[in-house]
């Protein structure tokens, strides 16, 4: 998929509005957003429809978004996909089994570049259901999508057969007001920068954070979609690229000093070392995703982006049995497409404003000197799992505590 294609200029979002059965067939009523918003009826096979019914409650309180991502085959020709359930400011990702047919049709939607492409997909239609009276049989007419794309729903009173005979298809039309997607896309532009010891840390994300100690360690709740600092008086030490052979020792040092820490794991490493993931979790430390394979995400198509994000999420959540919220893109590489995909999956992008470049020096003294020589209040410090970090970490913690700073988890 080329970067210049329209599919890469618009992030597709599929909102699930209802699941309906008509004439022994199952349909998903969806709102598809990318160029504009289109309300469509998607015919799917019964098993996938039932799997979705079991996890959805269409009571007006929740909204549901279908992921464009499918994981690898599970068993009996079934795959796994993701439904995001949102209510007010909370969201939950729910996995469900889906069929080969659902996977094939989802990929067709994902690869469509325009409404003309969608128009050619035989499983998608604009739908109209009329109930003539309470005793009549409910009928569902799947009508052509060749109408102007601005017509979202075609409805009216009872249309007599005489009008069909004399005038063809004449309908009373009205437009539903398109519902604004409730996903909040932050306008903040994350900018990673070094702040020297003589300058003040400023928040480029208008960060509003809640500080709490309800967990094992004090933590800062990040409320903005992009964050690279935290309130003054607090410090977050973060560790990338694990889990690794260094994970448990880093955890033990944090635990010994009774301070917080946040680990950003790669999905591929989590699969190799699930016990290390559980060890971090069981000791009360925060876990985020750092992608599946540590690829620069700014150069990826939307399909590959979702693969990197959701495969990693699935790998880690299968181990922790807890929802993953924090995401740190490899190299801090962000463009609008990457941010849009992460926002649509309700991740908090967690960057940093202090980088000792420990991966380059591999020198414990240089790592510590960097921390000591820079203003650390309100900072998110980027470290990587290594022996040099293990050697430097006790001195870093002791120095931060001497500055009367609280070392917190990120949530």
Short mmCIF file of C-alpha atoms in Angstrom, two decimals:
data_model
loop_
_atom_site.label_atom_id
_atom_site.label_comp_id
_atom_site.label_asym_id
_atom_site.label_seq_id
_atom_site.Cartn_x
_atom_site.Cartn_y
_atom_site.Cartn_z
CA UNK A 1 0.00 0.00 0.00
CA UNK A 2 1.65 3.21 -1.14
CA UNK A 3 1.96 6.18 1.16
CA UNK A 4 0.22 8.47 -1.33
CA UNK A 5 -2.98 6.42 -1.53
CA UNK A 6 -6.14 7.91 -0.14
CA UNK A 7 -6.39 5.10 2.38
CA UNK A 8 -3.34 6.51 4.10
CA UNK A 9 -4.72 10.05 4.15
CA UNK A 10 -7.86 9.13 6.04
CA UNK A 11 -8.02 6.91 9.11
CA UNK A 12 -11.02 4.62 8.80
CA UNK A 13 -13.22 4.24 11.86
CA UNK A 14 -16.03 1.68 12.03
CA UNK A 15 -18.64 2.35 14.69
CA UNK A 16 -21.00 -0.55 15.38
CA UNK A 17 -24.55 0.77 15.76
CA UNK A 18 -26.62 -2.44 15.92
CA UNK A 19 -26.71 -6.15 15.11
CA UNK A 20 -29.82 -7.21 13.20
CA UNK A 21 -31.32 -10.40 11.82
CA UNK A 22 -33.54 -10.36 8.72
CA UNK A 23 -34.71 -13.32 6.66
CA UNK A 24 -32.35 -15.66 8.52
CA UNK A 25 -29.38 -13.46 7.68
CA UNK A 26 -27.24 -11.40 10.07
CA UNK A 27 -26.23 -7.77 9.53
CA UNK A 28 -24.04 -5.26 11.30
CA UNK A 29 -25.40 -1.74 11.10
CA UNK A 30 -22.26 0.40 11.02
CA UNK A 31 -21.11 4.00 10.64
CA UNK A 32 -17.97 4.10 8.51
CA UNK A 33 -15.89 7.27 8.68
CA UNK A 34 -12.93 8.16 6.52
CA UNK A 35 -13.69 10.59 3.65
CA UNK A 36 -17.11 11.32 5.11
CA UNK A 37 -19.50 9.34 7.30
CA UNK A 38 -21.54 6.55 5.75
CA UNK A 39 -24.16 4.48 7.54
CA UNK A 40 -24.17 1.02 6.00
CA UNK A 41 -25.48 -2.49 6.50
CA UNK A 42 -22.81 -5.22 6.49
CA UNK A 43 -23.97 -8.80 5.97
CA UNK A 44 -21.91 -11.26 8.04
CA UNK A 45 -22.17 -14.92 8.92
CA UNK A 46 -24.16 -15.95 11.98
CA UNK A 47 -21.36 -17.16 14.29
CA UNK A 48 -19.43 -13.87 14.20
CA UNK A 49 -22.69 -11.96 14.66
CA UNK A 50 -23.51 -14.04 17.75
CA UNK A 51 -20.00 -13.51 19.17
CA UNK A 52 -20.49 -9.77 18.86
CA UNK A 53 -24.00 -9.93 20.33
CA UNK A 54 -22.58 -11.61 23.42
CA UNK A 55 -20.33 -8.62 24.19
CA UNK A 56 -22.52 -5.70 23.11
CA UNK A 57 -25.40 -3.94 24.84
CA UNK A 58 -27.07 -1.41 22.58
CA UNK A 59 -28.80 0.56 25.33
CA UNK A 60 -27.67 4.03 24.30
CA UNK A 61 -25.05 4.25 27.05
CA UNK A 62 -22.09 2.71 25.25
CA UNK A 63 -20.41 3.17 21.91
CA UNK A 64 -18.62 0.39 20.06
CA UNK A 65 -15.81 0.59 17.51
CA UNK A 66 -14.65 -2.33 15.40
CA UNK A 67 -10.92 -2.63 14.88
CA UNK A 68 -9.57 -2.92 11.34
CA UNK A 69 -7.03 -5.40 12.69
CA UNK A 70 -7.25 -9.21 12.68
CA UNK A 71 -4.76 -11.35 14.59
CA UNK A 72 -3.44 -14.70 13.49
CA UNK A 73 -5.66 -17.75 13.23
CA UNK A 74 -6.70 -19.26 16.56
CA UNK A 75 -8.41 -22.57 15.81
CA UNK A 76 -11.01 -24.15 13.51
CA UNK A 77 -10.52 -21.44 10.87
CA UNK A 78 -11.40 -18.68 13.32
CA UNK A 79 -9.45 -15.50 13.92
CA UNK A 80 -9.43 -12.90 16.69
CA UNK A 81 -10.33 -9.22 16.37
CA UNK A 82 -10.96 -6.31 18.75
CA UNK A 83 -14.03 -4.32 19.73
CA UNK A 84 -13.51 -1.09 21.71
CA UNK A 85 -16.37 -0.32 24.11
CA UNK A 86 -16.53 3.26 25.38
CA UNK A 87 -18.64 5.00 28.00
CA UNK A 88 -18.01 8.66 28.80
CA UNK A 89 -14.24 8.87 29.41
CA UNK A 90 -13.66 5.15 29.94
CA UNK A 91 -12.99 2.48 27.35
CA UNK A 92 -12.47 -1.25 27.23
CA UNK A 93 -10.96 -3.42 24.51
CA UNK A 94 -12.77 -6.74 24.08
CA UNK A 95 -11.49 -9.57 21.90
CA UNK A 96 -13.87 -11.76 19.91
CA UNK A 97 -13.58 -14.67 17.50
CA UNK A 98 -14.40 -13.99 13.88
CA UNK A 99 -14.61 -16.07 10.72
CA UNK A 100 -12.49 -16.23 7.58
CA UNK A 101 -15.33 -14.46 5.77
CA UNK A 102 -15.37 -11.60 8.30
CA UNK A 103 -11.57 -11.27 7.97
CA UNK A 104 -11.78 -11.18 4.17
CA UNK A 105 -14.56 -8.59 4.16
CA UNK A 106 -12.83 -6.42 6.78
CA UNK A 107 -9.69 -6.38 4.64
CA UNK A 108 -11.79 -5.31 1.64
CA UNK A 109 -13.14 -2.36 3.64
CA UNK A 110 -9.66 -1.52 4.90
CA UNK A 111 -8.24 -1.50 1.36
CA UNK A 112 -11.00 0.67 -0.11
CA UNK A 113 -9.82 4.11 -1.19
CA UNK A 114 -13.17 5.79 -1.83
CA UNK A 115 -16.93 5.36 -1.66
CA UNK A 116 -16.82 4.06 -5.22
CA UNK A 117 -14.69 1.16 -3.98
CA UNK A 118 -17.11 0.50 -1.11
CA UNK A 119 -19.95 0.59 -3.61
CA UNK A 120 -18.53 -2.48 -5.33
CA UNK A 121 -18.44 -4.62 -2.19
CA UNK A 122 -21.39 -7.03 -2.37
CA UNK A 123 -21.71 -7.49 1.41
CA UNK A 124 -22.26 -3.75 2.07
CA UNK A 125 -25.55 -1.94 1.47
CA UNK A 126 -27.48 1.09 2.59
CA UNK A 127 -30.34 -0.39 4.62
CA UNK A 128 -33.97 0.63 5.22
CA UNK A 129 -36.35 -1.20 7.54
CA UNK A 130 -40.03 -0.33 7.51
CA UNK A 131 -42.59 -1.45 10.08
CA UNK A 132 -46.02 -0.98 8.56
CA UNK A 133 -47.90 -1.81 11.74
CA UNK A 134 -47.45 -3.78 14.92
CA UNK A 135 -49.06 -6.90 13.46
CA UNK A 136 -47.19 -6.83 10.19
CA UNK A 137 -44.04 -8.80 9.51
CA UNK A 138 -40.93 -6.66 9.79
CA UNK A 139 -39.27 -6.38 6.40
CA UNK A 140 -35.82 -5.29 5.49
CA UNK A 141 -35.03 -3.95 2.04
CA UNK A 142 -31.41 -3.76 1.01
CA UNK A 143 -31.36 -0.96 -1.53
CA UNK A 144 -28.71 0.13 -4.02
CA UNK A 145 -25.79 2.24 -2.93
CA UNK A 146 -25.71 4.01 -6.30
CA UNK A 147 -27.52 7.00 -4.75
CA UNK A 148 -25.70 10.19 -3.87
CA UNK A 149 -23.34 9.45 -0.96
CA UNK A 150 -24.82 12.25 1.11
CA UNK A 151 -28.03 10.20 1.55
CA UNK A 152 -27.47 8.31 4.76
CA UNK A 153 -30.88 6.86 5.42
CA UNK A 154 -33.95 6.61 3.22
CA UNK A 155 -37.15 6.45 5.18
CA UNK A 156 -40.74 7.41 4.94
CA UNK A 157 -44.25 6.33 5.40
CA UNK A 158 -45.81 3.32 3.81
CA UNK A 159 -44.94 3.32 0.13
CA UNK A 160 -47.79 1.89 -1.90
CA UNK A 161 -47.19 -0.48 -4.74
CA UNK A 162 -49.11 1.86 -7.00
CA UNK A 163 -46.35 4.47 -6.69
CA UNK A 164 -43.74 1.83 -7.49
CA UNK A 165 -45.65 0.88 -10.64
CA UNK A 166 -46.30 4.46 -11.82
CA UNK A 167 -43.26 6.34 -10.73
CA UNK A 168 -40.61 3.72 -9.86
CA UNK A 169 -38.71 4.04 -6.69
CA UNK A 170 -39.95 7.28 -5.05
CA UNK A 171 -39.25 7.68 -1.41
CA UNK A 172 -39.81 10.25 1.24
CA UNK A 173 -36.30 11.25 2.18
CA UNK A 174 -34.88 12.78 5.22
CA UNK A 175 -31.36 13.07 6.45
CA UNK A 176 -30.23 12.01 9.84
CA UNK A 177 -27.85 14.46 11.38
CA UNK A 178 -24.45 12.76 11.32
CA UNK A 179 -23.37 12.00 14.82
CA UNK A 180 -19.99 13.45 15.69
CA UNK A 181 -17.55 10.75 16.65
CA UNK A 182 -16.81 11.10 20.33
CA UNK A 183 -13.15 10.27 19.95
CA UNK A 184 -11.26 13.33 21.11
CA UNK A 185 -8.24 14.00 18.90
CA UNK A 186 -5.84 16.12 20.84
CA UNK A 187 -4.36 19.09 19.03
CA UNK A 188 -1.17 18.79 21.01
CA UNK A 189 1.97 18.30 18.94
CA UNK A 190 4.41 16.17 20.92
CA UNK A 191 7.89 17.58 20.75
CA UNK A 192 10.71 15.73 22.45
CA UNK A 193 13.35 18.10 23.65
CA UNK A 194 16.13 18.30 26.15
CA UNK A 195 15.72 20.79 28.98
CA UNK A 196 18.97 21.88 30.56
CA UNK A 197 19.44 22.50 34.23
CA UNK A 198 18.90 26.25 33.92
CA UNK A 199 15.53 26.09 32.15
CA UNK A 200 12.00 25.39 33.31
CA UNK A 201 10.11 22.33 32.14
CA UNK A 202 7.07 23.41 30.13
CA UNK A 203 4.19 21.19 29.13
CA UNK A 204 3.46 21.17 25.42
CA UNK A 205 0.40 19.00 26.00
CA UNK A 206 -1.39 21.16 28.56
CA UNK A 207 -0.94 18.22 30.89
CA UNK A 208 -3.52 17.81 33.60
CA UNK A 209 -2.43 14.97 35.84
CA UNK A 210 -3.86 13.41 38.96
CA UNK A 211 -1.34 12.31 41.55
CA UNK A 212 -2.46 9.45 43.77
CA UNK A 213 -1.07 6.77 46.03
CA UNK A 214 -3.95 4.29 45.94
CA UNK A 215 -1.70 1.74 44.25
CA UNK A 216 1.40 0.13 45.73
CA UNK A 217 3.38 3.19 44.66
CA UNK A 218 2.38 6.80 44.04
CA UNK A 219 1.40 7.32 40.42
CA UNK A 220 0.57 10.12 38.02
CA UNK A 221 -2.58 9.64 35.95
CA UNK A 222 -1.95 11.07 32.49
CA UNK A 223 -5.14 12.67 31.19
CA UNK A 224 -3.92 14.04 27.87
CA UNK A 225 -3.42 11.92 24.78
CA UNK A 226 0.24 12.94 24.42
CA UNK A 227 2.52 13.53 27.40
CA UNK A 228 6.23 14.07 27.79
CA UNK A 229 6.36 15.59 31.28
CA UNK A 230 4.53 15.41 34.61
CA UNK A 231 3.86 17.89 37.44
CA UNK A 232 6.71 19.52 39.32
CA UNK A 233 7.86 17.62 42.38
CA UNK A 234 7.49 14.23 40.67
CA UNK A 235 9.72 12.12 38.47
CA UNK A 236 8.91 9.08 36.34
CA UNK A 237 11.69 6.62 35.52
CA UNK A 238 10.81 4.55 32.45
CA UNK A 239 12.46 1.50 30.91
CA UNK A 240 12.17 0.55 27.24
CA UNK A 241 12.73 -2.54 25.08
CA UNK A 242 12.08 -5.27 27.67
CA UNK A 243 11.28 -7.69 29.02
CA UNK A 244 14.85 -8.95 29.07
CA UNK A 245 17.31 -10.70 31.35
CA UNK A 246 17.66 -7.35 33.17
CA UNK A 247 13.95 -6.88 33.96
CA UNK A 248 13.77 -8.65 37.30
CA UNK A 249 16.91 -6.99 38.66
CA UNK A 250 15.62 -3.53 37.69
CA UNK A 251 12.33 -4.38 39.39
CA UNK A 252 14.11 -5.54 42.53
CA UNK A 253 16.09 -2.28 42.76
CA UNK A 254 12.91 -0.20 42.44
CA UNK A 255 11.24 -2.37 45.04
CA UNK A 256 14.19 -2.09 47.42
CA UNK A 257 14.00 1.71 47.32
CA UNK A 258 10.18 1.65 47.40
CA UNK A 259 9.84 3.85 44.33
CA UNK A 260 7.71 3.71 41.19
CA UNK A 261 8.70 2.73 37.67
CA UNK A 262 7.10 2.19 34.27
CA UNK A 263 8.13 -0.48 31.75
CA UNK A 264 7.43 -0.22 28.01
CA UNK A 265 7.59 -3.75 26.66
CA UNK A 266 7.96 -5.00 23.10
CA UNK A 267 5.32 -7.56 22.17
CA UNK A 268 7.88 -9.94 20.69
CA UNK A 269 9.88 -9.90 23.94
CA UNK A 270 6.76 -10.31 26.08
CA UNK A 271 6.00 -13.53 24.22
CA UNK A 272 9.53 -14.77 24.91
CA UNK A 273 9.55 -13.81 28.60
CA UNK A 274 5.98 -13.87 29.97
CA UNK A 275 7.24 -14.62 33.49
CA UNK A 276 9.20 -11.36 33.53
CA UNK A 277 6.06 -9.46 32.53
CA UNK A 278 4.16 -11.10 35.40
CA UNK A 279 6.99 -10.30 37.80
CA UNK A 280 6.81 -6.59 37.01
CA UNK A 281 3.03 -6.62 37.27
CA UNK A 282 2.96 -8.59 40.52
CA UNK A 283 5.28 -6.03 42.15
CA UNK A 284 2.96 -3.15 41.33
CA UNK A 285 4.76 -1.43 38.47
CA UNK A 286 3.12 0.07 35.38
CA UNK A 287 3.37 -1.60 31.98
CA UNK A 288 2.94 -0.01 28.55
CA UNK A 289 3.49 -1.11 24.98
CA UNK A 290 6.51 -0.19 22.87
CA UNK A 291 5.14 -1.81 19.66
CA UNK A 292 5.59 -5.39 18.50
CA UNK A 293 9.00 -5.24 16.81
CA UNK A 294 10.48 -1.76 17.52
CA UNK A 295 9.85 -0.41 14.02
CA UNK A 296 9.71 3.32 13.24
CA UNK A 297 5.97 3.80 12.91
CA UNK A 298 6.01 7.02 10.86
CA UNK A 299 6.90 5.05 7.73
CA UNK A 300 4.19 2.40 8.06
CA UNK A 301 0.83 2.04 6.33
CA UNK A 302 -2.25 2.10 8.53
CA UNK A 303 -2.51 -1.69 8.20
CA UNK A 304 1.05 -2.20 9.42
CA UNK A 305 0.55 0.40 12.15
CA UNK A 306 -2.41 -1.48 13.56
CA UNK A 307 -0.45 -4.71 13.33
CA UNK A 308 2.39 -3.24 15.40
CA UNK A 309 0.04 -1.71 17.97
CA UNK A 310 -2.59 -4.39 18.43
CA UNK A 311 -0.35 -7.45 18.16
CA UNK A 312 1.78 -6.04 20.97
CA UNK A 313 -1.31 -5.19 23.01
CA UNK A 314 -2.71 -8.68 22.58
CA UNK A 315 0.62 -10.30 23.52
CA UNK A 316 0.93 -8.28 26.74
CA UNK A 317 -2.74 -8.32 27.75
CA UNK A 318 -2.86 -12.10 27.32
CA UNK A 319 -0.21 -12.24 30.06
CA UNK A 320 -1.39 -9.50 32.43
CA UNK A 321 -5.17 -9.90 31.90
CA UNK A 322 -5.36 -6.11 32.27
CA UNK A 323 -6.12 -3.39 29.75
CA UNK A 324 -3.05 -1.70 28.27
CA UNK A 325 -3.35 2.10 28.08
CA UNK A 326 0.18 3.52 27.73
CA UNK A 327 2.00 3.41 24.41
CA UNK A 328 5.48 4.68 23.56
CA UNK A 329 6.31 4.71 19.84
CA UNK A 330 9.83 3.47 19.02
CA UNK A 331 12.30 6.35 18.63
CA UNK A 332 9.48 8.70 19.64
CA UNK A 333 8.59 8.78 15.93
CA UNK A 334 5.15 10.31 15.42
CA UNK A 335 3.20 11.66 12.51
CA UNK A 336 -0.49 12.55 12.22
CA UNK A 337 -1.43 9.10 10.93
CA UNK A 338 0.28 7.37 13.86
CA UNK A 339 -1.38 9.67 16.37
CA UNK A 340 -4.80 9.20 14.78
CA UNK A 341 -4.54 5.40 14.93
CA UNK A 342 -3.38 5.49 18.57
CA UNK A 343 -6.14 7.96 19.53
CA UNK A 344 -8.76 5.79 17.87
CA UNK A 345 -7.64 2.88 20.03
CA UNK A 346 -7.65 5.02 23.19
CA UNK A 347 -3.94 4.90 23.94
CA UNK A 348 -2.07 7.57 25.88
CA UNK A 349 1.13 8.38 24.00
CA UNK A 350 3.91 8.58 26.57
CA UNK A 351 7.09 10.32 25.48
CA UNK A 352 9.89 11.83 27.57
CA UNK A 353 11.84 15.02 28.20
CA UNK A 354 15.05 13.53 29.64
CA UNK A 355 17.21 11.17 27.57
CA UNK A 356 20.65 10.18 28.91
CA UNK A 357 21.21 8.19 25.69
CA UNK A 358 22.19 5.20 27.79
CA UNK A 359 21.92 2.93 24.74
CA UNK A 360 24.79 4.84 23.17
CA UNK A 361 27.24 5.20 26.05
CA UNK A 362 26.54 1.97 27.96
CA UNK A 363 28.33 3.75 30.81
CA UNK A 364 26.72 3.89 34.27
CA UNK A 365 28.70 6.98 35.33
CA UNK A 366 27.68 8.94 32.22
CA UNK A 367 24.04 7.98 32.72
CA UNK A 368 24.09 9.16 36.33
CA UNK A 369 26.00 12.36 35.47
CA UNK A 370 23.34 13.26 32.93
CA UNK A 371 20.57 12.95 35.50
CA UNK A 372 22.54 14.87 38.13
CA UNK A 373 23.39 17.71 35.74
CA UNK A 374 19.85 18.29 34.44
CA UNK A 375 16.67 19.60 36.01
CA UNK A 376 14.65 16.52 36.92
CA UNK A 377 11.55 17.84 38.71
CA UNK A 378 8.53 17.09 36.51
CA UNK A 379 10.53 14.90 34.16
CA UNK A 380 9.95 11.59 32.43
CA UNK A 381 13.36 9.93 32.17
CA UNK A 382 14.00 7.53 29.29
CA UNK A 383 16.17 4.50 30.06
CA UNK A 384 16.65 1.10 28.42
CA UNK A 385 17.06 -2.28 30.05
CA UNK A 386 20.80 -2.95 30.31
CA UNK A 387 23.55 -3.71 32.79
CA UNK A 388 24.72 -0.11 32.68
CA UNK A 389 21.25 1.07 33.76
CA UNK A 390 21.21 -1.49 36.58
CA UNK A 391 24.55 -0.15 37.80
CA UNK A 392 23.42 3.48 37.57
CA UNK A 393 19.90 3.07 38.94
CA UNK A 394 20.63 3.05 42.71
CA UNK A 395 22.64 6.28 42.41
CA UNK A 396 19.92 7.88 40.29
CA UNK A 397 17.20 6.97 42.82
CA UNK A 398 19.24 8.19 45.79
CA UNK A 399 20.01 11.48 44.03
CA UNK A 400 16.32 12.08 43.15
CA UNK A 401 15.26 11.30 46.70
CA UNK A 402 17.86 13.77 48.01
CA UNK A 403 16.14 16.39 45.83
CA UNK A 404 12.91 15.55 47.69
CA UNK A 405 11.28 14.28 44.49
CA UNK A 406 8.67 11.53 44.44
CA UNK A 407 9.43 8.76 41.95
CA UNK A 408 6.10 7.59 40.55
CA UNK A 409 4.40 5.10 38.26
CA UNK A 410 2.64 6.39 35.14
CA UNK A 411 -0.99 5.44 34.54
#
